[in-house]
Amino acid sequence: MSASQYGAQFAYQHPDQQPVTMGQLRWYLEGMRHARLATLFGILAIFTLGALFGPLAIVQSKKAEAFGVPAPEGRVLGWVGIALFILWVVFFILYMALIFTLIGSLPEPGRTDA
């Protein structure tokens, strides 16, 4: 079977299913593009700025699902990246509070207690 024999509108035909048109194939490929971007942004959210790439991963996952392509890994990685970013910020705030507390408890120079 060649595409020219059945016309340009049919790109692929499985023996048990209806033929897939070029429009359906483009629709699916667009959904796959969004799913790949969701996964990429999710991985970047874990290893870099989760506050930036996490929401991008979630949005791209929703776009992929709007095209009929499931993208749960992008959504999960996005949420994990956001959670890790929040934990990092809390850790940083607690660390800075500890440093300022230790600096505040040091004796002042030049002052002697006799």
mmCIF file of C-alpha atoms in Angstrom:
data_model
loop_
_atom_site.group_PDB
_atom_site.id
_atom_site.type_symbol
_atom_site.label_atom_id
_atom_site.label_comp_id
_atom_site.label_asym_id
_atom_site.label_seq_id
_atom_site.Cartn_x
_atom_site.Cartn_y
_atom_site.Cartn_z
ATOM 1 C CA MET A 1 0.000 0.000 0.000
ATOM 2 C CA SER A 2 1.412 3.335 -0.943
ATOM 3 C CA ALA A 3 0.113 6.725 0.075
ATOM 4 C CA SER A 4 -0.240 7.767 -3.558
ATOM 5 C CA GLN A 5 -2.520 4.782 -4.275
ATOM 6 C CA TYR A 6 -5.085 5.812 -1.668
ATOM 7 C CA GLY A 7 -4.537 9.552 -1.796
ATOM 8 C CA ALA A 8 -2.587 11.999 0.335
ATOM 9 C CA GLN A 9 -5.228 12.130 3.059
ATOM 10 C CA PHE A 10 -4.289 8.723 4.499
ATOM 11 C CA ALA A 11 -0.881 8.550 6.158
ATOM 12 C CA TYR A 12 -1.093 5.159 7.851
ATOM 13 C CA GLN A 13 -3.622 2.364 7.889
ATOM 14 C CA HIS A 14 -3.565 -0.434 10.410
ATOM 15 C CA PRO A 15 -5.398 -3.547 9.191
ATOM 16 C CA ASP A 16 -7.826 -3.609 12.149
ATOM 17 C CA GLN A 17 -8.507 0.129 12.420
ATOM 18 C CA GLN A 18 -9.759 3.033 10.424
ATOM 19 C CA PRO A 19 -7.118 4.903 8.419
ATOM 20 C CA VAL A 20 -5.373 7.794 10.137
ATOM 21 C CA THR A 21 -5.519 11.070 8.275
ATOM 22 C CA MET A 22 -2.694 13.575 8.055
ATOM 23 C CA GLY A 23 -4.678 15.965 10.243
ATOM 24 C CA GLN A 24 -4.999 13.351 12.976
ATOM 25 C CA LEU A 25 -1.315 12.563 12.708
ATOM 26 C CA ARG A 26 -0.376 16.255 13.008
ATOM 27 C CA TRP A 27 -2.714 16.568 16.011
ATOM 28 C CA TYR A 28 -1.034 13.588 17.703
ATOM 29 C CA LEU A 29 2.470 14.846 16.920
ATOM 30 C CA GLU A 30 1.614 18.253 18.396
ATOM 31 C CA GLY A 31 0.438 16.511 21.561
ATOM 32 C CA MET A 32 3.653 14.484 21.670
ATOM 33 C CA ARG A 33 5.678 17.689 21.329
ATOM 34 C CA HIS A 34 3.910 19.144 24.371
ATOM 35 C CA ALA A 35 4.435 15.881 26.293
ATOM 36 C CA ARG A 36 8.182 15.937 25.558
ATOM 37 C CA LEU A 37 8.406 19.579 26.627
ATOM 38 C CA ALA A 38 6.531 18.756 29.834
ATOM 39 C CA THR A 39 9.046 16.024 30.648
ATOM 40 C CA LEU A 40 12.000 18.268 29.809
ATOM 41 C CA PHE A 41 10.664 21.137 31.931
ATOM 42 C CA GLY A 42 9.952 18.693 34.770
ATOM 43 C CA ILE A 43 13.533 17.443 34.756
ATOM 44 C CA LEU A 44 14.828 21.003 34.656
ATOM 45 C CA ALA A 45 12.497 21.864 37.563
ATOM 46 C CA ILE A 46 14.122 19.181 39.699
ATOM 47 C CA PHE A 47 17.706 20.166 38.958
ATOM 48 C CA THR A 48 17.431 23.964 38.520
ATOM 49 C CA LEU A 49 14.717 26.533 39.267
ATOM 50 C CA GLY A 50 11.625 24.608 40.301
ATOM 51 C CA ALA A 51 9.596 27.795 40.661
ATOM 52 C CA LEU A 52 10.127 28.551 36.967
ATOM 53 C CA PHE A 53 10.202 25.168 35.239
ATOM 54 C CA GLY A 54 7.685 23.371 37.493
ATOM 55 C CA PRO A 55 4.664 25.413 36.373
ATOM 56 C CA LEU A 56 5.893 25.248 32.767
ATOM 57 C CA ALA A 57 5.961 21.445 32.999
ATOM 58 C CA ILE A 58 2.429 21.361 34.394
ATOM 59 C CA VAL A 59 1.100 23.697 31.685
ATOM 60 C CA GLN A 60 2.761 21.685 28.908
ATOM 61 C CA SER A 61 1.330 18.491 30.395
ATOM 62 C CA LYS A 62 -2.167 19.981 30.299
ATOM 63 C CA LYS A 63 -1.644 21.045 26.688
ATOM 64 C CA ALA A 64 -0.524 17.525 25.754
ATOM 65 C CA GLU A 65 -3.610 16.066 27.398
ATOM 66 C CA ALA A 66 -5.769 18.551 25.504
ATOM 67 C CA PHE A 67 -4.369 16.990 22.319
ATOM 68 C CA GLY A 68 -5.242 13.512 23.626
ATOM 69 C CA VAL A 69 -1.706 12.502 24.603
ATOM 70 C CA PRO A 70 -1.251 11.506 28.251
ATOM 71 C CA ALA A 71 1.719 13.193 29.940
ATOM 72 C CA PRO A 72 1.650 12.240 33.638
ATOM 73 C CA GLU A 73 5.439 12.166 33.997
ATOM 74 C CA GLY A 74 5.738 15.853 33.071
ATOM 75 C CA ARG A 75 3.056 16.807 35.580
ATOM 76 C CA VAL A 76 4.592 14.706 38.376
ATOM 77 C CA LEU A 77 8.117 15.977 37.710
ATOM 78 C CA GLY A 78 6.801 19.545 37.683
ATOM 79 C CA TRP A 79 5.154 19.145 41.084
ATOM 80 C CA VAL A 80 8.235 17.411 42.499
ATOM 81 C CA GLY A 81 10.395 20.289 41.215
ATOM 82 C CA ILE A 82 8.101 22.844 42.867
ATOM 83 C CA ALA A 83 8.158 20.898 46.156
ATOM 84 C CA LEU A 84 11.946 20.640 46.103
ATOM 85 C CA PHE A 85 12.236 24.362 45.427
ATOM 86 C CA ILE A 86 9.951 25.147 48.382
ATOM 87 C CA LEU A 87 11.974 22.842 50.637
ATOM 88 C CA TRP A 88 15.192 24.517 49.471
ATOM 89 C CA VAL A 89 13.785 27.979 50.268
ATOM 90 C CA VAL A 90 12.640 26.860 53.743
ATOM 91 C CA PHE A 91 16.051 25.299 54.396
ATOM 92 C CA PHE A 92 17.804 28.493 53.260
ATOM 93 C CA ILE A 93 15.634 30.684 55.521
ATOM 94 C CA LEU A 94 16.276 28.419 58.512
ATOM 95 C CA TYR A 95 19.991 28.347 57.758
ATOM 96 C CA MET A 96 20.176 32.139 57.560
ATOM 97 C CA ALA A 97 18.212 32.454 60.818
ATOM 98 C CA LEU A 98 20.709 30.110 62.482
ATOM 99 C CA ILE A 99 23.667 32.107 61.146
ATOM 100 C CA PHE A 100 22.203 35.427 62.354
ATOM 101 C CA THR A 101 21.450 33.899 65.755
ATOM 102 C CA LEU A 102 25.015 32.647 66.092
ATOM 103 C CA ILE A 103 26.433 36.004 64.996
ATOM 104 C CA GLY A 104 24.196 37.792 67.490
ATOM 105 C CA SER A 105 25.380 35.586 70.342
ATOM 106 C CA LEU A 106 29.100 36.320 69.758
ATOM 107 C CA PRO A 107 30.733 38.671 72.233
ATOM 108 C CA GLU A 108 31.452 42.159 70.988
ATOM 109 C CA PRO A 109 35.146 42.867 70.299
ATOM 110 C CA GLY A 110 36.974 45.072 72.770
ATOM 111 C CA ARG A 111 34.556 44.370 75.542
ATOM 112 C CA THR A 112 35.853 42.419 78.518
ATOM 113 C CA ASP A 113 33.812 40.987 81.328
ATOM 114 C CA ALA A 114 35.855 40.931 84.507
#
